[in-house]
Coordinates of C-alpha atoms in Angstrom, one line a residue:
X1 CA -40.9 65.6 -3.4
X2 CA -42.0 64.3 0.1
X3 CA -40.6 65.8 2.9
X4 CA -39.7 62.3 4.7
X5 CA -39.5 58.7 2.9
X6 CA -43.1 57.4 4.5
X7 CA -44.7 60.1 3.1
X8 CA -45.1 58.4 -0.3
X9 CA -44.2 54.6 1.0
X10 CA -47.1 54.0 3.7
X11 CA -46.0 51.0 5.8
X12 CA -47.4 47.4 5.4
X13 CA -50.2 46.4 7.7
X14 CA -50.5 43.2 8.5
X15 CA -54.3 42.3 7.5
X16 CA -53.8 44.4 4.2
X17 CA -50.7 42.6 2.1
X18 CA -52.8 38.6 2.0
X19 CA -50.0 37.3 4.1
X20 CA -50.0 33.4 4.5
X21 CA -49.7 33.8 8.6
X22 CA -52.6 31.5 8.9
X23 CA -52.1 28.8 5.8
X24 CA -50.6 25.4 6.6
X25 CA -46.6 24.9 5.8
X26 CA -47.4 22.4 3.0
X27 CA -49.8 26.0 1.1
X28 CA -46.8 28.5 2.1
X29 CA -43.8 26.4 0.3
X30 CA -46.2 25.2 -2.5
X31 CA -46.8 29.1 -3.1
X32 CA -42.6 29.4 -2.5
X33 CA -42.0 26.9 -4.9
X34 CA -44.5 28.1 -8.2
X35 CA -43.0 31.4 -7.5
X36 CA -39.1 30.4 -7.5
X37 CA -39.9 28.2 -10.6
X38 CA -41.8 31.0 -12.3
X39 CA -38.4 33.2 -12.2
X40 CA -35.6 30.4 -13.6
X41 CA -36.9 31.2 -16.8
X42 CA -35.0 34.0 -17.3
X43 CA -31.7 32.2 -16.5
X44 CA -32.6 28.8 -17.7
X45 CA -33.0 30.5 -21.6
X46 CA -29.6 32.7 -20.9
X47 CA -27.8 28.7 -20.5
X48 CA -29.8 27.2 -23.6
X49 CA -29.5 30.4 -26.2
X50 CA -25.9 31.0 -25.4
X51 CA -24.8 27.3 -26.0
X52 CA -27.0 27.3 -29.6
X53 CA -25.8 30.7 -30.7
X54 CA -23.6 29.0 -33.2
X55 CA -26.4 26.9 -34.4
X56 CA -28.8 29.9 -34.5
X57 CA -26.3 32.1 -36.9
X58 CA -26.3 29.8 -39.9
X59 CA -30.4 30.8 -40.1
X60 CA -29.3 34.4 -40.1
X61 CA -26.4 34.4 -42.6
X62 CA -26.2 38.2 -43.3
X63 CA -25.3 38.8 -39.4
X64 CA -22.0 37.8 -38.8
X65 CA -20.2 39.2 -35.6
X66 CA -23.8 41.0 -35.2
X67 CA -25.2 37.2 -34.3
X68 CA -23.7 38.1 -30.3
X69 CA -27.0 40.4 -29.9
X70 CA -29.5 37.7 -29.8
X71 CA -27.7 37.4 -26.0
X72 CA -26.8 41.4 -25.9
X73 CA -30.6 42.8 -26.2
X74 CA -31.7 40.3 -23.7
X75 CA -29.1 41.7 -20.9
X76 CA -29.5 45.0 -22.2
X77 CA -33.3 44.9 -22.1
X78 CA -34.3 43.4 -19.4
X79 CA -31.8 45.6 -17.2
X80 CA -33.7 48.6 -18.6
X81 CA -37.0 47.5 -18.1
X82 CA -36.6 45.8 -14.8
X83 CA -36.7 48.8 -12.6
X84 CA -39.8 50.2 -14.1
X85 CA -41.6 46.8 -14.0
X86 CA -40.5 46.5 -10.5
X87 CA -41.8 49.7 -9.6
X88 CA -45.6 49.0 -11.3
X89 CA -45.4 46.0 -9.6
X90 CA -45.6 48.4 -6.4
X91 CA -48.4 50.5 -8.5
X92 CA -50.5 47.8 -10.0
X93 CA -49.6 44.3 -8.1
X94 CA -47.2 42.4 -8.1
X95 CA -48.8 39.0 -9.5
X96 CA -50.5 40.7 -12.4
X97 CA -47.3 42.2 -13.4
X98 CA -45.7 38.3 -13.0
X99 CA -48.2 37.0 -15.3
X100 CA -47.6 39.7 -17.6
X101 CA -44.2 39.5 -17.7
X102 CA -44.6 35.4 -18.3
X103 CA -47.0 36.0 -21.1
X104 CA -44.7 38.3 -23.1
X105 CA -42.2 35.5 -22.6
X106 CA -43.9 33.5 -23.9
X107 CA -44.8 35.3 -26.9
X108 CA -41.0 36.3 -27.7
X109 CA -40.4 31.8 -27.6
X110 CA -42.7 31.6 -30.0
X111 CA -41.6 34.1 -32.8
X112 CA -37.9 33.2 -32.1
X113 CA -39.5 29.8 -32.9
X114 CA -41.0 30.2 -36.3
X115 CA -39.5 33.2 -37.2
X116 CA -36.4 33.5 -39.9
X117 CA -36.4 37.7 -39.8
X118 CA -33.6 39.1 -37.7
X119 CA -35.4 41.8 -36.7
X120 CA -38.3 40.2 -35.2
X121 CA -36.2 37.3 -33.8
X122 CA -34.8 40.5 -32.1
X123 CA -38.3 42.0 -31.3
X124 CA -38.9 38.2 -29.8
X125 CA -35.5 38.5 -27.6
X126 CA -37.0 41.8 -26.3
X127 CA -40.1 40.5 -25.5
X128 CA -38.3 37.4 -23.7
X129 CA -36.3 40.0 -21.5
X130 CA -39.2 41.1 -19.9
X131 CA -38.8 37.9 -17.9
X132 CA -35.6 39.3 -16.1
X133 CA -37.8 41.3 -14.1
X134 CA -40.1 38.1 -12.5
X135 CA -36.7 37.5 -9.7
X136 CA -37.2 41.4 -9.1
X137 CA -41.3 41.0 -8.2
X138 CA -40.3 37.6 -7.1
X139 CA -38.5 39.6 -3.9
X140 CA -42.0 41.5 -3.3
X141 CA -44.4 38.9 -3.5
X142 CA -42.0 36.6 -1.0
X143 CA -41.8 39.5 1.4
X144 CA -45.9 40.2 1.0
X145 CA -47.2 36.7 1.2
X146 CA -44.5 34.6 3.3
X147 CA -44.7 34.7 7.3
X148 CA -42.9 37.1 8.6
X149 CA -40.1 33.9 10.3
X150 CA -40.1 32.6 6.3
X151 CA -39.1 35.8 4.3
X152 CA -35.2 35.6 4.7
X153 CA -35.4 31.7 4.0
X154 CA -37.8 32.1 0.4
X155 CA -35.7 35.2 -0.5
X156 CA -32.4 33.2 -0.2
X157 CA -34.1 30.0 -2.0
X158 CA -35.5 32.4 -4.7
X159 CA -32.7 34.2 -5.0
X160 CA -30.6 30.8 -5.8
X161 CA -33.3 28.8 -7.6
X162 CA -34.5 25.1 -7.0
X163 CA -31.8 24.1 -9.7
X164 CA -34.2 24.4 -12.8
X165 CA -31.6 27.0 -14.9
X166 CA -28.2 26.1 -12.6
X167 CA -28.6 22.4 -13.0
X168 CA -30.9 21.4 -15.8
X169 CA -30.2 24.2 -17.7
X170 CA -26.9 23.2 -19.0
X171 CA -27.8 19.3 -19.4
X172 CA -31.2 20.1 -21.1
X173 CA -29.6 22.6 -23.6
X174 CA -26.9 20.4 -23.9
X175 CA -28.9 17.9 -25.5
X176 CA -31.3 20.0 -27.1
X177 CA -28.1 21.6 -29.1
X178 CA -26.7 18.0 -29.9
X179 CA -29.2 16.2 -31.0
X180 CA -32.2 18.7 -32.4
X181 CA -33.1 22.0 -34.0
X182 CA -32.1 25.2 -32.4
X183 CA -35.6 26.3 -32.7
X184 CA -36.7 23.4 -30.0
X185 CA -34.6 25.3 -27.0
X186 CA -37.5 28.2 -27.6
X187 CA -40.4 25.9 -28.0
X188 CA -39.1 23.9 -25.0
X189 CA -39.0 26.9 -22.7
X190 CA -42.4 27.8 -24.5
X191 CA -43.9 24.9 -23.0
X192 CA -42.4 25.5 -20.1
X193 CA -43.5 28.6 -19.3
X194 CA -47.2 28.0 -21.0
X195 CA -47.5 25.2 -18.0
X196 CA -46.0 28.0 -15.3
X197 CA -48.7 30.5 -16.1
X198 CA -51.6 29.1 -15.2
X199 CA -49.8 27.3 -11.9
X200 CA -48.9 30.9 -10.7
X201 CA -52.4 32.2 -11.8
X202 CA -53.8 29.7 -9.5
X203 CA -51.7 28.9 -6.5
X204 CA -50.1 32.6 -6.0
X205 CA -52.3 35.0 -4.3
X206 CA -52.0 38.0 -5.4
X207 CA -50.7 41.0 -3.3
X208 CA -53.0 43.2 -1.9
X209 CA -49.9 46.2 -0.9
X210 CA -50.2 49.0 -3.7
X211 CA -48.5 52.3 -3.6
X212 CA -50.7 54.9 -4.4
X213 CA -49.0 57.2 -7.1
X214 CA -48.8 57.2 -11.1
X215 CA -46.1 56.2 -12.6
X216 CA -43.5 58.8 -13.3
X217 CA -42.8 58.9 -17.1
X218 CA -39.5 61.3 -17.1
X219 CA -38.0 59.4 -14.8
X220 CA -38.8 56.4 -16.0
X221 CA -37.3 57.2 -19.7
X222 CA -34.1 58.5 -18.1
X223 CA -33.4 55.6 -16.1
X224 CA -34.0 53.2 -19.2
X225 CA -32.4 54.8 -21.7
X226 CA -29.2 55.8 -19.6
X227 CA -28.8 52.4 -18.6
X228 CA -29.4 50.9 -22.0
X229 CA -27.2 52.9 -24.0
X230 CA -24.3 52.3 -21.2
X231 CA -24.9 48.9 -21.3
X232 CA -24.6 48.6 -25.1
X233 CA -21.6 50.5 -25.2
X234 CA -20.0 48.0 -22.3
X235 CA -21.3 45.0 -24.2
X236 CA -20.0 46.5 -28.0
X237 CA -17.6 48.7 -27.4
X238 CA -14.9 46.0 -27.8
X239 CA -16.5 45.0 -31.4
X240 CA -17.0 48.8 -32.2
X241 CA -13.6 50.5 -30.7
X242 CA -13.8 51.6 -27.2
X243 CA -12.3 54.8 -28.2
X244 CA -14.2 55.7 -31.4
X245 CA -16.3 58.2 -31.0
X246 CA -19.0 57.4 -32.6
X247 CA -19.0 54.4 -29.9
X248 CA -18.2 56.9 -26.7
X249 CA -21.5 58.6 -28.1
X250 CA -23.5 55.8 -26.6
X251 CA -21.5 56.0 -23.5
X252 CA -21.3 59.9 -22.6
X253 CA -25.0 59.9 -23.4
X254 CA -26.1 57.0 -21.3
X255 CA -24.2 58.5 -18.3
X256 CA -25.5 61.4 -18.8
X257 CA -29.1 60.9 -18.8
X258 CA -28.5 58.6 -15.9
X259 CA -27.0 61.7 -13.9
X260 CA -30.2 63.7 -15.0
X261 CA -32.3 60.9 -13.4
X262 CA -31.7 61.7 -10.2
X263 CA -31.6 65.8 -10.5
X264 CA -35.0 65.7 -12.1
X265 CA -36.4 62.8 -9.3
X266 CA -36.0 65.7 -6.5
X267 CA -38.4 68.0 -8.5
X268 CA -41.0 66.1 -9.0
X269 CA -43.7 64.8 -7.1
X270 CA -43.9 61.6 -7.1
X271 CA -40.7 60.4 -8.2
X272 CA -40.1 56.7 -9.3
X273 CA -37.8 56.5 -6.3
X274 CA -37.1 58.0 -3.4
X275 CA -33.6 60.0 -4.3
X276 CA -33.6 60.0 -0.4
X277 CA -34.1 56.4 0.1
X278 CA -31.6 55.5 -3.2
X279 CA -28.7 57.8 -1.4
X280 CA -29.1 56.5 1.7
X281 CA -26.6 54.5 3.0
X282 CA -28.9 51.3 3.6
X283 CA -29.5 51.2 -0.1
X284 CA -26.7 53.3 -2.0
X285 CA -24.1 50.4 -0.1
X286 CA -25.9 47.6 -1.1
X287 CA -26.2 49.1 -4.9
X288 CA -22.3 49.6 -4.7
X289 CA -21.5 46.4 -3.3
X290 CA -23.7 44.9 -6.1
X291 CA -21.7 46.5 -8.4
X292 CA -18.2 45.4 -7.8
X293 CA -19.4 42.1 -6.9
X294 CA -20.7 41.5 -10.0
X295 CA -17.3 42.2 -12.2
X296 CA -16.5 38.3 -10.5
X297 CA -20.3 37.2 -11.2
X298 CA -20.3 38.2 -14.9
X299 CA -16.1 36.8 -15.7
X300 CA -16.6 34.0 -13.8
X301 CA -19.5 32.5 -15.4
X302 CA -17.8 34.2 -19.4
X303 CA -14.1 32.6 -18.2
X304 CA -14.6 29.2 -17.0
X305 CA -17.2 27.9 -19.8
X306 CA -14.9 29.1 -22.4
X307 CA -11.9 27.5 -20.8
X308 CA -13.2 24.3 -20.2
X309 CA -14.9 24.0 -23.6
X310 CA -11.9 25.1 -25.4
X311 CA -10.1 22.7 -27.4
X312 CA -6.5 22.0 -25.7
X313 CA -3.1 23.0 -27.4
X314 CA -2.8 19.9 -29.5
X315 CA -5.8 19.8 -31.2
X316 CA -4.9 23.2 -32.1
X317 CA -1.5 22.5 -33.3
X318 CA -2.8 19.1 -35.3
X319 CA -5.5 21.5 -36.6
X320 CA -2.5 24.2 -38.1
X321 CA -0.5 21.2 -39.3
X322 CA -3.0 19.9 -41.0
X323 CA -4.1 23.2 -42.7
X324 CA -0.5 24.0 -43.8
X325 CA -0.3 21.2 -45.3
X326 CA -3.3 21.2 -47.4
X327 CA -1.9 25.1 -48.4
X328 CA 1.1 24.2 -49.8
X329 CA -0.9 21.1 -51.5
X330 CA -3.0 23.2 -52.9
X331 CA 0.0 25.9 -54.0
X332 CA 2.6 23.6 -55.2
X333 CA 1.1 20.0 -55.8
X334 CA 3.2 18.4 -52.8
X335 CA 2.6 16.1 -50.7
X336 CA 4.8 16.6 -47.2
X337 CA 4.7 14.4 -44.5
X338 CA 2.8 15.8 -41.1
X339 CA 7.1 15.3 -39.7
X340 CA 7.8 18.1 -42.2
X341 CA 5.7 20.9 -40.2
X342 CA 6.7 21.9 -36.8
X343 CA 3.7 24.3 -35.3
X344 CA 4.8 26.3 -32.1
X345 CA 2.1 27.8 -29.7
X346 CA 3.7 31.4 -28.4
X347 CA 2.2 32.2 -25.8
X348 CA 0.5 28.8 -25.3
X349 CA -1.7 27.9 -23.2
X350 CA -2.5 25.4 -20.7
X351 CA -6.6 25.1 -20.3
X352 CA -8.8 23.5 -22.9
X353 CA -10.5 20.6 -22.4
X354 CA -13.3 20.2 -25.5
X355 CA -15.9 19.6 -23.2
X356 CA -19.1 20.0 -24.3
X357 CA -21.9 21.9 -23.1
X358 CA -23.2 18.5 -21.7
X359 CA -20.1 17.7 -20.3
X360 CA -19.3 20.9 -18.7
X361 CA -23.0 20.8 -16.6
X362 CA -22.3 17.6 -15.7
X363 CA -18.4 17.9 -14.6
X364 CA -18.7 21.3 -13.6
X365 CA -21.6 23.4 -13.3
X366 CA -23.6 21.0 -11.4
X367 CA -21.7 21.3 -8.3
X368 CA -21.7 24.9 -8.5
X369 CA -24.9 24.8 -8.3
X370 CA -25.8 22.2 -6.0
X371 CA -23.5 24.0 -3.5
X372 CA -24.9 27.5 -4.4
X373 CA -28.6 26.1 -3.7
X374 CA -27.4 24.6 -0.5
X375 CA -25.6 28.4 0.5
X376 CA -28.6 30.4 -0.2
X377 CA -30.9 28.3 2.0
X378 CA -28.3 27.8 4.6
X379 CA -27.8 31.7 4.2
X380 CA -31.8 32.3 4.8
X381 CA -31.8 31.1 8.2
X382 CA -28.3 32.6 9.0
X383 CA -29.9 35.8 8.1
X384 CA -32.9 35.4 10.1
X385 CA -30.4 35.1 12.9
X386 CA -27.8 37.8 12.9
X387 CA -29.0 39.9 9.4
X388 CA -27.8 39.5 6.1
X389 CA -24.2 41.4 6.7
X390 CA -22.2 38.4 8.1
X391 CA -23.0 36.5 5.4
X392 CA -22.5 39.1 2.3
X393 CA -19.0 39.4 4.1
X394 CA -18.5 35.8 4.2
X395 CA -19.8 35.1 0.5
X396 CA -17.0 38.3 -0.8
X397 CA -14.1 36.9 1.4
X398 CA -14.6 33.4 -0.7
X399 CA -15.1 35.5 -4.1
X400 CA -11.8 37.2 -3.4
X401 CA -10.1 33.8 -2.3
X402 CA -11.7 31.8 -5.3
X403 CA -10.8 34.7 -7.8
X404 CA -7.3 34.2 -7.1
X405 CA -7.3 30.4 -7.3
X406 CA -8.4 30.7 -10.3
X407 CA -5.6 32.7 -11.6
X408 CA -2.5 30.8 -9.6
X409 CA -3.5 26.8 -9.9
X410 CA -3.7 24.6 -12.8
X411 CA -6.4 25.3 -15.5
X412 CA -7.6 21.9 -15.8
X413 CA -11.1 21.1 -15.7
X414 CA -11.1 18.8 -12.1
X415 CA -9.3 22.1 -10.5
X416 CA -11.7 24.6 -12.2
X417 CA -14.4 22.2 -10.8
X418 CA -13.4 22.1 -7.2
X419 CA -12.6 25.9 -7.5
X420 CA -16.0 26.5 -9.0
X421 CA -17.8 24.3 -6.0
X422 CA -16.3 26.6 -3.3
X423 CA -17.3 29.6 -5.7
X424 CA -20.5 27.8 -5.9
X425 CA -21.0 28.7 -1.6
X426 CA -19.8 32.6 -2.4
X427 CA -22.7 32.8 -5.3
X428 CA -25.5 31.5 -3.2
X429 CA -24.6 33.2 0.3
X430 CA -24.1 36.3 -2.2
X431 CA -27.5 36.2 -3.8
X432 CA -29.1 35.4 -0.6
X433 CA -27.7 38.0 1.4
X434 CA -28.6 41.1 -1.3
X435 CA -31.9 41.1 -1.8
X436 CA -32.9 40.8 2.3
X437 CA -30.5 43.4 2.7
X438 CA -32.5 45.6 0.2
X439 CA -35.9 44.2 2.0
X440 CA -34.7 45.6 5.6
X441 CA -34.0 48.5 3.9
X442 CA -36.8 49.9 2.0
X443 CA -40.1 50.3 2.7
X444 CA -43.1 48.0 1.2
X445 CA -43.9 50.2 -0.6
X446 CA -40.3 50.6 -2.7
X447 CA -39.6 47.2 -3.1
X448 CA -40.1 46.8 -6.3
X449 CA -37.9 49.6 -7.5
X450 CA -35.1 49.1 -4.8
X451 CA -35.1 45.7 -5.9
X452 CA -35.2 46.8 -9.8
X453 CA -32.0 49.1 -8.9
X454 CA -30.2 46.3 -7.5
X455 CA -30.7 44.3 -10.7
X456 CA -29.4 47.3 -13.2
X457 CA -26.3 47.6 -10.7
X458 CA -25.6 43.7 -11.0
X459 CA -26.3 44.2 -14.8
X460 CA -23.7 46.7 -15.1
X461 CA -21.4 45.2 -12.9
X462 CA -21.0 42.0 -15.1
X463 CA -20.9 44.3 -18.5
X464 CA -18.4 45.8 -16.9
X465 CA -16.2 42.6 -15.8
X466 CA -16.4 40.7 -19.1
X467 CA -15.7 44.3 -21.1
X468 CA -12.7 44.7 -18.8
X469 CA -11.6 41.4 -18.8
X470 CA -12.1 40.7 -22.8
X471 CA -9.6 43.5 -23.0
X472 CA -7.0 41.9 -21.3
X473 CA -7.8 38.5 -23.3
X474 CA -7.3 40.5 -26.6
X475 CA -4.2 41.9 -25.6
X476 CA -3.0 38.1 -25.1
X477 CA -3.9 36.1 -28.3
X478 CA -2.6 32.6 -29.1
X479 CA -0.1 32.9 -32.1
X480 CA 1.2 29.6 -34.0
X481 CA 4.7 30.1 -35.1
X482 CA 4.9 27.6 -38.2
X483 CA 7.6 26.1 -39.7
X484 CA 8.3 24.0 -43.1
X485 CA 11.5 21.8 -43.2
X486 CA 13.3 23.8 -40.2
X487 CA 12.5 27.5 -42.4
X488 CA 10.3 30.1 -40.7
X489 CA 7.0 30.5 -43.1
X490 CA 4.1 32.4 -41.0
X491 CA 3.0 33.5 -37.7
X492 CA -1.2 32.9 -37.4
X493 CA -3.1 34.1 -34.7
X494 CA -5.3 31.7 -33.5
X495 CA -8.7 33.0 -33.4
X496 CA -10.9 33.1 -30.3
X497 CA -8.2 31.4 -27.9
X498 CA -6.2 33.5 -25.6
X499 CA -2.9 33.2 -23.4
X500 CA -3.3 31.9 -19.9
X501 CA -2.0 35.3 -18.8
X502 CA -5.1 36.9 -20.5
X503 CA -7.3 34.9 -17.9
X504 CA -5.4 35.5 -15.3
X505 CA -5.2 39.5 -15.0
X506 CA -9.2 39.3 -15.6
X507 CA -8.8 37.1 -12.6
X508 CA -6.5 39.3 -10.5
X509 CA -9.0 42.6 -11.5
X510 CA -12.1 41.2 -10.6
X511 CA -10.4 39.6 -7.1
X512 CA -9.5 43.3 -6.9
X513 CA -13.1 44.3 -6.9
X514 CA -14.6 41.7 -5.0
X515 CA -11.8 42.9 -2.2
X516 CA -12.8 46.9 -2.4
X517 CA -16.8 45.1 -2.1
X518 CA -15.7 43.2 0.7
X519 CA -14.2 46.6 2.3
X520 CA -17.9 48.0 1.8
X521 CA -19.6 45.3 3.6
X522 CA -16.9 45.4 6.4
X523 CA -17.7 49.4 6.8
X524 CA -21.7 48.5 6.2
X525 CA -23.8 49.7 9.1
X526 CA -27.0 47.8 7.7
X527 CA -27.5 44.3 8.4
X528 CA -26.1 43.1 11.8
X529 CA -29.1 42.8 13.1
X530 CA -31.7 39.5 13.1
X531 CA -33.7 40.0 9.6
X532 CA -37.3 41.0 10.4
X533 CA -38.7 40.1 7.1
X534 CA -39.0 43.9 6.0
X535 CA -41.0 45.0 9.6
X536 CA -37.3 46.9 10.8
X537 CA -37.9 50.0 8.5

């Protein structure tokens, strides 16, 4: 292993990375924009595949409760791969690895499209994963090609999007759900991405910065597979039993090949990372904060679609009235009056408002991610200003603040909205703040990996929320206490609704974390200086 971290990370030079210094503004924010674009296909297909998962399991009846990893071996995936594509993206360039990743996108659309196998729809969601890894280049090619003055503004723009996955996401799935196939969400974002491709092929220049190593295989194998078989166990552990130990099996493995990866990283050569550089205090902070920060990230986005799509209490009561009468129908040849039932919600609950996926992007999500747009760029000059710190410490306060909102107010929709707007400024000051943080911290030549890193840790981070906080929703179910004629006859739990108290202590934990991230970026050293666009190191 190098004796000191520029040994095997030379510095940028100016004349060598194709920087845009000289090009006009209307070339450098054309080039900003096809790249930003490029990488909200990642999210944009997480919105549109989520909403249609009960549309896509009818076409693979056999699946049942196994329908969920159409969404797990995407996450799962590309948190494994993105590391390792970020880092030969430092190897081989960063734009031939963007293209590549676009084109095995766009592959994976098209068998999801056509296909009717489970296994290769899966193969197809692993080949779409690979697109998790374009924000992670994204990052490098912004802080190659932008002016110097530019790179805290693009990173906090391309770290919040131009509203393609935030806004139109939600709307354009919404109607794609309601009114076609499933199967037209994956041609859609095949077309999509077939019109990106050749858009980044032309307009993006390639960067000429390349690290001069191989890649390093071991490491490379221990850091995906740790992190994927963690990450499975996070995302089935609740479906599996957290405690069974053929489940633990993923998990004690997973950590501790992950543990390996950095005792064999200081004994070879050219490691994948720095261990150096990853334990430093510039980068290991960061990849901590990341961490907690993401519990609230990964709820917050799980919580408030579910609660504002649920149905509310009485459409759930009319529902069990209307079943128990049709049972004893059916049982005894009676006809009783809907008067003759009384249905009792214990615990009940007081969120649910049917909206539909439409109706939550409009009502909702939209100015969460107006607002969040409007933070990150706001964020991008503050950064260039006085460093990325102040505002990672401004965006935690307001995740800490909006968590417990959300836990103490009323659960209608209108106060989940405004909530969700101010959460909306957290998210994009958040996002913007990270990544310039990592950029001032690494070297050129580590970008990609550093950057990779900080995309496993948010990965984690939300597995780790919405495992934590399903727990506490599954110890608070929804049960119907029915009655016939003033007599007692059942208690039925209602499936896949959950006491507001459930809600609330996933609220109260991830408040909890976002607080202990806050603490971190209060004790930071890093970042309370003007950003530099990645010359400071």
């Amino acid at each position: 292993m190098s004796t000191s971290l520029e040994a095997t990370t030379p510095r940028e030079p100016a004349d060598l990375s194709g920087r845009l210094d000289g090009a006009s503004k209307l070339r450098i924010f054309t080039v900003l924009a096809v790249i930003v674009l490029f990488t909200e296909v990642a999210p944009m297909q997480f919105v549109m595949v989520s909403a249609a998962l009960r549309q896509i399991a009818p076409a693979f009846p056999d699946q049942g409760a196994n329908i969920n990893w159409a969404i797990i071996i995407f996450g799962v995936i590309g948190a494994a791969a993105s590391p390792l594509i970020g880092k030969m993206s430092d190897i081989w360039g960063k734009k031939r690895m963007f293209l590549l990743c676009g084109v095995l996108f766009l592959i994976g659309c098209a068998i999801c499209a056509i296909t009717s196998d489970w296994i290769l729809f899966l193969f197809g969601r692993g080949l779409q994963a690979t697109a998790i890894a374009t924000a992670i280049i994204s990052y490098g090619l912004i802080r190659d090609l932008m002016p110097r003055k530019y790179v805290p503004i693009g990173l906090g723009v391309a770290s919040t999007g131009l509203g393609v996955s935030a806004v139109a996401g939600p709307l354009i799935g919404g109607y794609i759900v309601d009114h076609h196939s499933w199967r037209a969400i994956f041609w859609f974002l095949f077309v999509f991405t077939l019109i990106m491709i050749p858009l980044v092929a032309l307009i993006v220049p390639e960067s000429r910065l390349r690290t001069p190593q191989r890649l390093d295989i071991a490491g490379s194998v221990l850091l995906a597979a740790g992190a994927t078989l963690t990450l499975i166990y996070l995302d089935k552990g609740q479906d599996w039993g957290w405690a069974k130990p053929s489940t633990l099996a993923w998990l004690i493995v997973g950590l501790l090949l992950l543990v390996a990866f950095p005792i064999v990283e200081t004994r070879v050569r050219q490691p994948i990372m720095d261990m150096k550089l990853l334990f430093h205090p510039r980068v290991s902070v960061v990849l901590f904060i990341g961490l907690l920060a993401s519990f609230m990230i990964g709820y917050q986005g799980y919580a408030v679609g579910y609660m504002t799509q649920s149905p509310p209490a009485s459409e759930v009561t009319a529902g069990v009235v209307q079943g128990t009468l049709a049972q004893i129908q059916a049982q005894t040849g009676q006809r009783l009056p809907a008067q003759a039932v009384q249905v009792v919600l214990d615990p009940g609950y007081s969120y649910g408002d049917n909206l539909t996926l439409l109706g939550f992007g409009v009502n909702v999500a939209l100015a969460q991610a107006v607002l969040g747009m409007i933070a990150g760029l706001a964020a991008g000059f503050w950064i260039r200003r006085s460093g990325g710190r102040l505002p990672l410490i401004a965006a935690l306060a307001v995740m800490v603040v909006t968590a417990f909102a959300y836990a103490v107010t009323e659960h209608s929709w209108g106060v989940i909205a405004v909530i969700s707007a101010v959460y909306g400024l957290a998210f994009g000051m958040y996002y913007a703040s990270t990544p310039n943080l990592i950029v001032e911290g690494v070297p050129a030549g580590q970008q990609g990996i550093s950057a990779g890193m900080l995309g496993v840790m948010h990965s984690m981070g939300a597995a780790v929320g919405i495992a934590v906080a399903t727990a506490f929703l599954n110890a608070n179910p929804v049960r119907a206490e029915v009655s016939v004629a003033g007599n007692h006859v059942a208690t039925k739990e209602i499936p896949l609704l959950f006491a507001d108290r459930g809600y609330e202590l996933g609220f109260y934990f991830v408040a909890v974390s976002a607080a202990v991230a806050l603490a971190g970026a209060l004790w930071m050293k890093h970042g309370r200086t003007a950003a530099t666009g990645g010359t400071a190191f």
